[in-house]
Short mmCIF file of C-alpha atoms in Angstrom, two decimals:
data_model
loop_
_atom_site.label_atom_id
_atom_site.label_comp_id
_atom_site.label_asym_id
_atom_site.label_seq_id
_atom_site.Cartn_x
_atom_site.Cartn_y
_atom_site.Cartn_z
CA MET A 297 117.93 108.82 158.32
CA ALA A 298 114.67 110.24 157.30
CA GLU A 299 116.52 112.86 155.35
CA SER A 300 118.54 110.38 153.34
CA THR A 301 115.47 108.53 152.23
CA ILE A 302 113.98 111.72 150.98
CA GLN A 303 117.17 112.46 149.06
CA GLU A 304 117.16 108.94 147.67
CA LYS A 305 113.60 109.33 146.56
CA GLN A 306 114.48 112.65 144.77
CA ALA A 307 117.43 111.04 143.09
CA GLN A 308 115.24 108.36 141.88
CA GLU A 309 112.68 110.62 140.58
CA THR A 310 115.14 112.80 138.55
CA LYS A 311 117.34 109.86 137.32
CA PRO A 312 114.98 108.24 134.75
CA ARG A 313 115.09 111.27 132.32
CA GLU A 314 117.05 110.02 129.40
CA PRO A 315 118.94 112.30 126.99
CA LEU A 316 117.20 113.00 123.66
CA PHE A 317 120.22 111.98 121.62
CA GLY A 318 122.24 109.75 123.94
CA LYS A 319 124.40 106.84 122.82
CA LYS A 320 121.39 104.43 123.04
CA GLN A 321 119.20 106.67 120.97
CA ARG A 322 121.94 107.15 118.26
CA LYS A 323 122.40 103.39 118.10
CA LEU A 324 118.59 103.18 117.28
CA ILE A 325 119.09 105.16 114.18
CA THR A 326 122.50 103.82 113.03
CA ASP A 327 121.97 100.18 113.85
CA PRO A 328 119.39 99.54 111.03
CA LEU A 329 121.63 101.32 108.50
CA ASN A 330 124.20 98.58 108.54
CA ASP A 331 124.29 95.87 111.21
CA ASN A 332 120.63 95.29 111.22
CA ASN A 333 119.46 96.56 107.87
CA PRO A 334 115.84 95.65 107.16
CA ILE A 335 116.59 94.56 103.58
CA THR A 336 119.99 93.23 103.51
CA VAL A 337 120.16 91.70 106.90
CA GLN A 338 116.56 90.92 107.88
CA VAL A 339 115.52 90.55 104.28
CA LEU A 340 112.13 92.17 104.73
CA GLY A 341 110.35 94.65 102.35
CA ILE A 342 111.89 92.91 99.34
CA CYS A 343 108.63 93.10 97.21
CA SER A 344 108.49 96.91 97.05
CA ALA A 345 112.33 97.11 96.71
CA LEU A 346 112.13 95.07 93.62
CA ALA A 347 109.19 96.80 92.09
CA VAL A 348 109.77 100.57 92.54
CA THR A 349 113.47 100.85 92.01
CA THR A 350 113.62 101.35 88.22
CA LEU A 351 114.10 105.03 88.63
CA VAL A 352 115.81 107.01 91.37
CA PHE A 353 113.27 109.75 91.84
CA PRO A 354 110.25 107.47 92.54
CA SER A 355 112.40 105.39 94.82
CA PHE A 356 113.38 108.52 96.70
CA ILE A 357 109.57 109.39 97.14
CA MET A 358 108.90 105.89 98.22
CA ALA A 359 111.67 106.09 100.78
CA ILE A 360 110.16 109.35 102.21
CA ALA A 361 106.71 107.78 102.29
CA VAL A 362 108.01 104.82 104.29
CA ILE A 363 110.11 107.14 106.57
CA PHE A 364 106.87 109.04 107.38
CA VAL A 365 104.59 106.00 107.79
CA LEU A 366 107.16 103.99 109.82
CA ALA A 367 108.25 106.69 112.08
CA PHE A 368 104.74 107.95 112.96
CA SER A 369 103.01 104.45 113.23
CA ASN A 370 105.81 103.48 115.63
CA LEU A 371 105.22 106.71 117.56
CA PHE A 372 101.40 106.25 117.68
CA THR A 373 101.46 102.59 118.54
CA SER A 374 103.99 103.25 121.40
CA LEU A 375 101.81 106.08 122.68
CA LEU A 376 98.74 103.67 122.82
CA ARG A 377 100.78 100.64 123.77
CA LYS A 378 99.46 100.31 127.32
CA ARG A 379 95.79 100.80 126.20
CA ILE A 380 95.96 98.41 123.17
CA PRO A 381 94.11 95.20 124.12
CA SER A 382 96.58 92.44 123.27
CA GLN A 383 93.79 90.36 121.61
CA VAL A 384 93.25 92.94 118.89
CA ARG A 385 96.72 94.56 118.71
CA MET A 386 97.44 93.51 115.16
CA ILE A 387 94.19 95.09 113.96
CA VAL A 388 94.82 98.21 115.75
CA GLN A 389 98.36 98.40 114.17
CA LEU A 390 96.89 97.92 110.91
CA VAL A 391 94.40 100.68 111.38
CA ILE A 392 97.23 103.05 112.25
CA ILE A 393 99.43 102.07 109.38
CA ALA A 394 96.61 102.18 106.84
CA THR A 395 95.58 105.61 108.02
CA LEU A 396 99.07 106.97 107.66
CA VAL A 397 99.56 105.30 104.26
CA THR A 398 96.29 106.72 102.97
CA VAL A 399 97.43 110.24 104.22
CA VAL A 400 100.51 109.79 102.11
CA GLU A 401 98.62 108.58 99.17
CA LEU A 402 96.20 111.51 99.13
CA THR A 403 98.89 114.03 99.63
CA LEU A 404 101.06 112.61 96.85
CA LYS A 405 98.02 112.49 94.49
CA ALA A 406 97.44 116.16 95.21
CA TYR A 407 101.13 117.46 94.93
CA ASN A 408 102.96 115.06 92.62
CA PHE A 409 100.56 113.41 90.31
CA ASP A 410 103.33 111.89 88.01
CA VAL A 411 105.03 110.12 90.79
CA TYR A 412 101.74 108.96 92.27
CA LYS A 413 100.95 107.40 88.78
CA LYS A 414 104.39 105.84 88.68
CA LEU A 415 104.36 104.30 92.13
CA SER A 416 100.64 103.27 91.52
CA VAL A 417 99.81 100.48 93.91
CA PHE A 418 103.03 100.40 95.68
CA ILE A 419 102.31 103.26 98.09
CA GLY A 420 99.15 101.37 99.11
CA LEU A 421 101.16 98.36 99.56
CA ILE A 422 103.27 99.96 102.30
CA ILE A 423 100.40 98.71 104.53
CA THR A 424 101.59 95.13 103.90
CA ASN A 425 105.34 95.94 104.08
CA CYS A 426 106.70 93.57 106.69
CA ILE A 427 109.16 96.12 107.97
CA VAL A 428 106.34 98.41 109.26
CA MET A 429 104.31 95.63 110.95
CA GLY A 430 107.61 93.99 112.28
CA ARG A 431 108.91 97.08 113.93
CA LEU A 432 105.42 97.85 115.53
CA GLU A 433 105.27 94.28 116.98
CA ALA A 434 108.96 93.96 117.96
CA PHE A 435 109.73 97.45 119.09
CA ALA A 436 106.97 99.95 119.48
CA MET A 437 104.71 97.73 121.63
CA ALA A 438 107.44 97.52 124.29
CA ASN A 439 109.27 100.82 124.15
CA LYS A 440 108.71 104.52 124.90
CA PRO A 441 107.35 106.88 122.15
CA TRP A 442 110.65 108.78 121.58
CA GLN A 443 112.62 105.61 121.20
CA SER A 444 109.98 104.09 118.97
CA PHE A 445 110.01 107.15 116.83
CA LEU A 446 113.73 106.97 116.34
CA ASP A 447 113.67 103.23 115.80
CA GLY A 448 111.11 103.83 113.00
CA LEU A 449 113.29 106.56 111.40
CA GLY A 450 116.36 104.38 111.58
CA ASN A 451 114.74 101.41 109.99
CA ALA A 452 113.04 103.47 107.30
CA PHE A 453 116.43 105.06 106.52
CA GLY A 454 117.93 101.70 106.22
CA TYR A 455 115.25 100.65 103.74
CA GLY A 456 115.50 103.94 101.83
CA ALA A 457 119.24 103.77 101.55
CA ILE A 458 119.11 100.34 99.91
CA LEU A 459 116.25 101.45 97.74
CA ILE A 460 118.23 104.33 96.33
CA ILE A 461 121.40 102.41 95.81
CA VAL A 462 119.55 99.77 93.85
CA ALA A 463 117.64 102.48 91.90
CA ILE A 464 121.01 104.19 90.84
CA PHE A 465 122.28 101.04 89.27
CA ARG A 466 119.08 100.25 87.63
CA GLU A 467 118.48 103.71 86.15
CA VAL A 468 122.06 104.22 84.93
CA PHE A 469 122.44 100.83 83.29
CA GLY A 470 118.74 100.27 82.35
CA LYS A 471 117.81 103.74 80.99
CA GLY A 472 121.20 105.70 80.72
CA THR A 473 119.87 108.52 82.90
CA LEU A 474 119.97 109.65 86.48
CA LEU A 475 117.20 111.36 88.34
CA ALA A 476 114.84 111.40 85.45
CA GLY A 477 111.74 113.30 85.99
CA THR A 478 113.30 116.01 88.25
CA PRO A 479 114.92 119.37 87.18
CA LEU A 480 118.32 117.69 88.02
CA GLU A 481 117.95 115.02 85.33
CA MET A 482 121.18 113.82 83.98
CA MET A 483 121.34 112.09 80.63
CA ILE A 484 124.52 109.99 80.96
CA ILE A 485 124.83 107.50 78.09
CA GLY A 486 122.55 106.84 75.14
CA PRO A 487 122.23 106.97 71.38
CA SER A 488 121.69 110.65 70.74
CA SER A 489 123.59 113.93 71.25
CA ASP A 490 121.43 114.85 74.24
CA TYR A 491 123.51 112.37 76.41
CA TRP A 492 126.81 113.13 77.90
CA ILE A 493 128.29 110.01 76.22
CA ASP A 494 126.75 109.75 72.68
CA THR A 495 126.98 106.17 71.72
CA THR A 496 126.44 106.98 68.05
CA THR A 497 129.61 109.09 67.81
CA SER A 498 131.78 107.97 70.66
CA ALA A 499 134.60 105.72 69.51
CA MET A 500 135.11 104.21 72.98
CA PHE A 501 131.44 103.40 73.78
CA GLY A 502 130.08 102.70 70.31
CA TRP A 503 129.26 99.14 71.40
CA TYR A 504 127.21 100.21 74.50
CA MET A 505 123.52 99.59 74.75
CA ASN A 506 121.14 100.08 77.70
CA ASN A 507 120.73 96.68 79.41
CA ASN A 508 116.98 96.04 79.29
CA LEU A 509 117.47 93.45 82.06
CA PHE A 510 118.05 96.19 84.55
CA VAL A 511 114.49 97.56 83.89
CA PHE A 512 112.96 94.21 85.06
CA PRO A 513 112.62 93.18 88.80
CA PRO A 514 115.09 90.33 88.56
CA ALA A 515 117.94 92.92 88.17
CA ALA A 516 116.94 94.25 91.53
CA MET A 517 117.19 90.85 92.96
CA PHE A 518 120.78 90.45 91.70
CA ILE A 519 121.70 93.92 92.91
CA ILE A 520 120.33 93.23 96.47
CA GLY A 521 122.08 89.86 96.39
CA VAL A 522 125.40 91.44 95.47
CA LEU A 523 124.80 94.09 98.24
CA ILE A 524 124.25 91.51 100.80
CA TRP A 525 127.49 89.68 99.67
CA VAL A 526 129.58 92.93 99.81
CA GLN A 527 128.03 93.95 103.14
CA ARG A 528 128.85 90.63 104.75
CA ALA A 529 132.34 90.54 103.35
CA TRP A 530 133.11 93.89 104.85
CA ASN A 531 131.10 93.80 108.09
CA LYS A 532 132.57 91.11 110.26
CA LYS A 533 129.75 91.14 112.73
CA LEU A 534 127.39 89.66 110.21
CA ILE A 535 129.45 86.57 109.48
CA ASP A 536 127.55 83.61 110.72
CA VAL A 537 129.90 81.63 112.95
CA SER A 538 127.86 78.49 113.25
CA MET B 167 93.12 91.86 130.83
CA PHE B 168 90.63 94.19 129.21
CA SER B 169 86.95 93.62 129.16
CA SER B 170 85.15 92.93 125.85
CA ARG B 171 83.34 96.19 126.33
CA TYR B 172 86.63 98.07 126.53
CA ILE B 173 87.94 96.33 123.40
CA ILE B 174 84.88 97.23 121.34
CA MET B 175 84.92 100.78 122.53
CA PHE B 176 88.58 101.12 121.84
CA ILE B 177 88.28 99.79 118.23
CA VAL B 178 85.21 101.96 117.53
CA GLY B 179 87.02 105.07 118.84
CA LEU B 180 90.17 104.40 116.92
CA THR B 181 88.26 103.68 113.68
CA ALA B 182 86.17 106.81 114.07
CA ALA B 183 89.30 108.96 114.70
CA SER B 184 90.96 107.44 111.60
CA ALA B 185 87.90 107.97 109.37
CA LEU B 186 87.47 111.54 110.44
CA VAL B 187 91.13 112.35 109.66
CA LEU B 188 90.92 110.71 106.24
CA ALA B 189 87.56 112.14 105.37
CA LEU B 190 88.73 115.73 106.13
CA LEU B 191 91.88 115.21 104.13
CA PHE B 192 90.10 113.67 101.14
CA THR B 193 87.56 116.46 101.02
CA GLY B 194 90.29 119.12 101.40
CA PHE B 195 92.47 117.61 98.54
CA LYS B 196 89.50 116.82 96.21
CA PRO B 197 89.73 119.93 94.06
CA MET B 198 93.50 119.34 93.64
CA HIS B 199 92.92 115.69 92.67
CA GLU B 200 90.30 116.51 90.14
CA ARG B 201 92.53 119.28 88.62
CA ASN B 202 95.52 116.88 88.37
CA GLU B 203 93.37 114.13 86.77
CA GLY B 204 91.88 116.51 84.28
CA LEU B 205 95.38 117.83 83.38
CA PHE B 206 96.74 114.25 83.07
CA LYS B 207 93.99 113.44 80.60
CA LYS B 208 94.44 116.70 78.59
CA ARG B 209 98.21 116.12 78.37
CA ALA B 210 97.47 112.55 76.99
CA ILE B 211 95.24 114.08 74.36
CA LEU B 212 97.62 116.78 73.36
CA ALA B 213 100.55 114.35 73.22
CA ALA B 214 98.90 112.82 70.14
CA VAL B 215 99.59 116.00 68.22
CA ASP B 216 103.09 116.45 69.80
CA THR B 217 104.80 116.68 66.38
CA LYS B 218 102.70 119.72 65.41
CA LEU B 219 103.24 121.56 68.67
CA GLU B 220 106.03 124.18 69.29
CA THR B 221 106.95 122.69 72.70
CA LYS B 222 106.63 119.08 73.57
CA VAL B 223 103.77 118.35 75.90
CA LYS B 224 106.23 116.83 78.35
CA ASN B 225 108.07 120.23 78.69
CA MET B 226 104.86 122.24 78.94
CA THR B 227 103.60 123.81 82.12
CA ASP B 228 100.00 123.10 83.50
CA ALA B 229 98.96 126.73 82.38
CA GLU B 230 100.19 126.14 78.83
CA VAL B 231 98.15 122.89 78.53
CA GLU B 232 95.05 124.59 79.72
CA ASP B 233 95.74 127.46 77.34
CA ILE B 234 96.06 125.34 74.26
CA PHE B 235 93.02 123.44 75.23
CA GLU B 236 91.06 126.60 75.66
CA ASN B 237 92.13 128.24 72.46
CA ASP B 238 93.21 125.81 69.89
CA ILE B 239 91.05 122.77 70.53
CA ARG B 240 87.34 122.44 69.73
CA GLN B 241 85.66 119.79 71.71
CA ILE B 242 82.79 117.79 70.22
CA ALA B 243 80.76 114.95 71.73
CA LEU B 244 79.16 112.37 69.48
CA ASN B 245 76.72 109.59 69.78
CA MET B 246 77.08 106.23 67.91
CA ASN B 247 75.13 107.66 64.94
CA GLY B 248 77.61 110.51 64.41
CA GLU B 249 75.39 113.12 65.67
CA THR B 250 76.84 115.80 67.94
CA ILE B 251 75.22 115.98 71.32
CA SER B 252 74.88 118.98 73.61
CA SER B 253 76.52 119.84 76.86
CA ASP B 254 73.27 119.12 78.78
CA GLU B 255 73.12 115.63 77.44
CA ILE B 256 76.72 114.92 78.54
CA THR B 257 75.74 116.17 81.98
CA SER B 258 72.66 114.03 81.95
CA ARG B 259 74.88 110.99 81.37
CA GLY B 260 76.63 111.48 84.61
CA TYR B 261 79.63 113.65 83.69
CA LYS B 262 79.38 116.64 85.93
CA GLY B 263 81.70 119.01 83.88
CA GLY B 264 79.35 118.77 80.78
CA GLN B 265 82.46 119.03 78.54
CA PRO B 266 83.37 116.31 76.00
CA VAL B 267 86.78 116.06 77.82
CA ASP B 268 84.94 114.95 80.93
CA ILE B 269 83.61 111.77 79.13
CA ASP B 270 84.96 108.67 80.84
CA MET B 271 85.81 106.13 78.18
CA LYS B 272 86.13 103.40 80.90
CA LYS B 273 82.37 103.95 81.80
CA GLU B 274 81.46 104.13 78.14
CA LYS B 275 83.13 100.91 77.33
CA LYS B 276 80.88 99.10 79.72
CA LYS B 277 77.72 100.29 78.10
CA PRO B 278 76.21 98.48 75.21
CA GLU B 279 77.58 99.76 71.85
CA PRO B 280 74.59 101.88 70.63
CA ASP B 281 74.39 103.84 73.89
CA ARG B 282 77.99 105.05 73.94
CA ILE B 283 79.07 108.53 73.56
CA LEU B 284 82.44 109.65 72.23
CA PRO B 285 84.71 112.67 72.65
CA LEU B 286 86.21 114.28 69.56
CA PHE B 287 88.93 116.95 69.75
CA VAL B 288 89.63 119.08 66.83
CA TYR B 289 93.04 120.78 66.99
CA ASP B 290 93.36 123.82 64.83
CA ASN B 291 96.90 123.76 63.42
CA ASN B 292 96.97 127.15 61.65
CA GLY B 293 93.77 126.60 59.68
CA GLU B 294 94.31 122.77 59.05
CA GLU B 295 92.01 120.56 61.15
CA ILE B 296 93.48 117.62 63.07
CA TYR B 297 91.04 115.22 64.54
CA ILE B 298 92.00 113.46 67.91
CA VAL B 299 89.93 110.47 68.75
CA SER B 300 89.91 108.36 71.98
CA VAL B 301 89.95 104.64 71.72
CA ARG B 302 89.75 101.93 74.48
CA GLY B 303 90.13 98.22 74.39
CA ASN B 304 91.69 95.19 76.14
CA GLY B 305 95.33 94.23 76.56
CA LEU B 306 96.66 91.08 78.11
CA TRP B 307 95.97 91.76 81.77
CA ASP B 308 93.54 94.77 81.81
CA GLU B 309 92.32 97.57 79.73
CA ILE B 310 94.46 99.63 77.33
CA TRP B 311 93.56 102.91 75.79
CA GLY B 312 94.85 105.70 73.56
CA ASN B 313 94.37 108.88 71.64
CA ILE B 314 95.04 109.05 67.84
CA ALA B 315 95.36 112.11 65.95
CA LEU B 316 94.36 112.10 62.22
CA GLU B 317 94.86 114.71 59.48
CA ASP B 318 94.19 114.99 55.72
CA ASN B 319 90.37 114.37 55.95
CA PHE B 320 90.52 111.75 58.76
CA ASP B 321 92.88 109.43 56.94
CA LYS B 322 96.59 109.95 57.89
CA ILE B 323 97.77 109.48 61.31
CA VAL B 324 99.82 112.44 62.87
CA GLY B 325 100.56 110.83 66.16
CA ALA B 326 99.22 108.35 68.74
CA THR B 327 99.63 107.88 72.45
CA PHE B 328 98.81 104.78 74.31
CA ASP B 329 98.38 103.88 78.07
CA HIS B 330 97.49 100.80 80.01
CA GLN B 331 96.16 99.64 83.35
CA ALA B 332 98.41 96.61 83.99
CA GLU B 333 100.49 95.46 81.00
CA THR B 334 103.81 93.72 81.72
CA PRO B 335 106.59 96.23 82.25
CA GLY B 336 109.19 95.85 79.47
CA LEU B 337 106.80 93.94 77.27
CA GLY B 338 103.23 95.07 76.83
CA ALA B 339 103.92 98.23 78.75
CA GLU B 340 106.18 99.29 75.94
CA ILE B 341 103.16 100.60 74.16
CA LYS B 342 103.33 103.41 76.47
CA ASP B 343 106.97 103.44 77.66
CA ASN B 344 108.74 103.11 74.34
CA PRO B 345 108.23 106.19 72.20
CA LYS B 346 109.39 104.23 69.07
CA PHE B 347 106.21 102.19 69.22
CA SER B 348 103.86 105.21 68.94
CA GLU B 349 106.25 106.83 66.42
CA ASN B 350 105.57 103.91 64.14
CA PHE B 351 102.03 105.08 63.63
CA ILE B 352 102.93 108.45 62.20
CA GLY B 353 102.11 108.67 58.47
CA LYS B 354 100.05 105.56 58.34
CA GLU B 355 96.67 105.65 56.73
CA ILE B 356 93.34 104.14 57.93
CA TYR B 357 91.60 104.05 54.49
CA ASP B 358 92.69 101.95 51.65
CA GLU B 359 91.28 103.61 48.51
CA GLY B 360 88.12 104.67 50.28
CA ASP B 361 87.62 101.38 52.26
CA TYR B 362 88.15 101.49 56.06
CA VAL B 363 90.87 99.16 57.11
CA GLY B 364 92.38 100.68 60.31
CA ILE B 365 95.91 99.90 61.46
CA THR B 366 97.21 96.43 61.96
CA VAL B 367 100.09 95.77 64.46
CA LEU B 368 102.07 92.95 63.11
CA LYS B 369 104.31 90.47 64.91
CA GLY B 370 107.17 90.47 62.45
CA ASP B 371 108.18 93.19 60.00
CA ALA B 372 105.37 95.22 58.69
CA ARG B 373 105.52 94.78 55.01
CA ASP B 374 103.23 97.49 53.53
CA GLY B 375 104.22 100.91 54.84
CA ILE B 376 100.60 102.26 54.90
CA HIS B 377 98.34 100.14 57.04
CA GLU B 378 100.77 98.05 59.13
CA VAL B 379 103.22 98.85 61.97
CA ASP B 380 105.76 96.75 63.69
CA GLY B 381 104.69 95.07 66.91
CA ILE B 382 106.66 94.41 70.10
CA SER B 383 108.27 91.06 70.34
CA GLY B 384 107.00 89.14 73.43
CA ALA B 385 103.84 91.24 73.67
CA THR B 386 101.69 89.57 70.95
CA ILE B 387 98.45 89.75 72.87
CA THR B 388 98.81 93.41 73.86
CA CYS B 389 99.67 94.31 70.22
CA ASN B 390 96.57 92.28 68.95
CA GLY B 391 94.66 94.28 71.54
CA VAL B 392 95.95 97.61 70.09
CA THR B 393 95.01 96.51 66.52
CA GLU B 394 91.49 95.57 67.65
CA MET B 395 91.03 98.79 69.70
CA ILE B 396 92.04 100.91 66.80
CA VAL B 397 90.12 99.02 64.06
CA ARG B 398 86.92 99.16 66.19
CA GLY B 399 87.45 102.33 68.03
CA VAL B 400 88.37 104.65 65.23
CA LYS B 401 85.43 103.20 63.15
CA TYR B 402 82.98 104.54 65.77
CA TYR B 403 83.77 108.00 64.52
CA GLN B 404 83.18 107.30 60.91
CA PRO B 405 79.48 108.20 60.78
CA TYR B 406 80.26 111.74 61.98
CA PHE B 407 82.86 112.30 59.25
CA GLU B 408 80.45 110.88 56.61
CA LYS B 409 77.71 113.26 57.76
CA GLN B 410 80.06 116.12 57.59
CA ASN B 411 81.09 115.09 54.10
CA ILE B 412 84.73 114.95 55.18
CA ILE B 413 84.88 111.35 53.96
CA ASN B 414 82.63 109.77 51.38
#
């Protein structure tokens, strides 16, 4: 009898080790991409999604910045979660987020000044992005570091994916280019021979003009609206039964 | 529950750790930040003479920009009486580099008019001198600024670049984003038979092709700001050119 209790104890001690990429961990990453997307389902982080998505490349950098900030602020908050006094937890979370955002800002200013200028205040405003604060409160304060890190990655991927989809529409229809500002720049449609489709000579696209509306934030609002509509039509889980 | 003492210690510790990380990073990156800011400014100045350059400023590498600045551009600093001032005086006014390019127009704009100093860049285009002047004024929401290049004895505009702090995207921000706006300035003249008139940005179609350019619809206040900035800002340089007998 004594032996069996020892065995039981050993089994209990070895059991809690969870796999690094088990089903549960994978779900933490995939869930926010679709079923629980921070932008299209939770409708958070809209402000920056409207503001920075005029071009694909800055949106891409913004997405990377949010991935870094969200993943690591989740990780650090989760590491400290048992030591953070609940009375001041919001302030502690803000200090962590603000530190990481400033790290991103300083790094970007040193290594890619053009994009830093283009994103201007919006990198700083990641601090107030509801997605980051929301994940810290809802997830990192109650879960283990590795899960929190994955949850941060997943949510930031979900945010970044929507950002880039919106930016592709806005850049192509608003400016007639794709990936402007990078070596991969593609000039798709416009009124000179530099573009693939030259509207001054093409018989088929002679009527085409860049739609200036797509440069403005309202266009992003429409595109996100359409994305939400498409996603709900296609993903049955999101249909509100009530 | 945590004691108040613990809470205070925790917050102080966390803030100190965060401050240490950021301070180290800031000091480490400072030379790179200063270099980037300097290059950004130099590119904006060179962009005013874009039409006279072999490669467009946009496609130049950082080294090429530095090279042109080193070899083809003469930098002069002026006071409001049109007298050139020395490198030491620039330093004594708080610009560490001591070069005219280090002069911060934003700081100068805050000073009373007689105390200001101005940078002037003379681009040597195979013997012909092109003068690049810096101007700064107010747009709708915040400050706007620009560099204007003039040839032909400080009369005819070769090119202009504009930038802004916070103008509306798609409206006022077009002064920077839409290359057609600055192209309008090329070939315009700031003197009308010897009298200084500057350049006027007009709401409708510009009628005379010499001193007026087309404005941006929906951005009247920004455009008026550009007019005011040019009329006032370029005139600051007039005493120098009078002293040099470049203009009468």
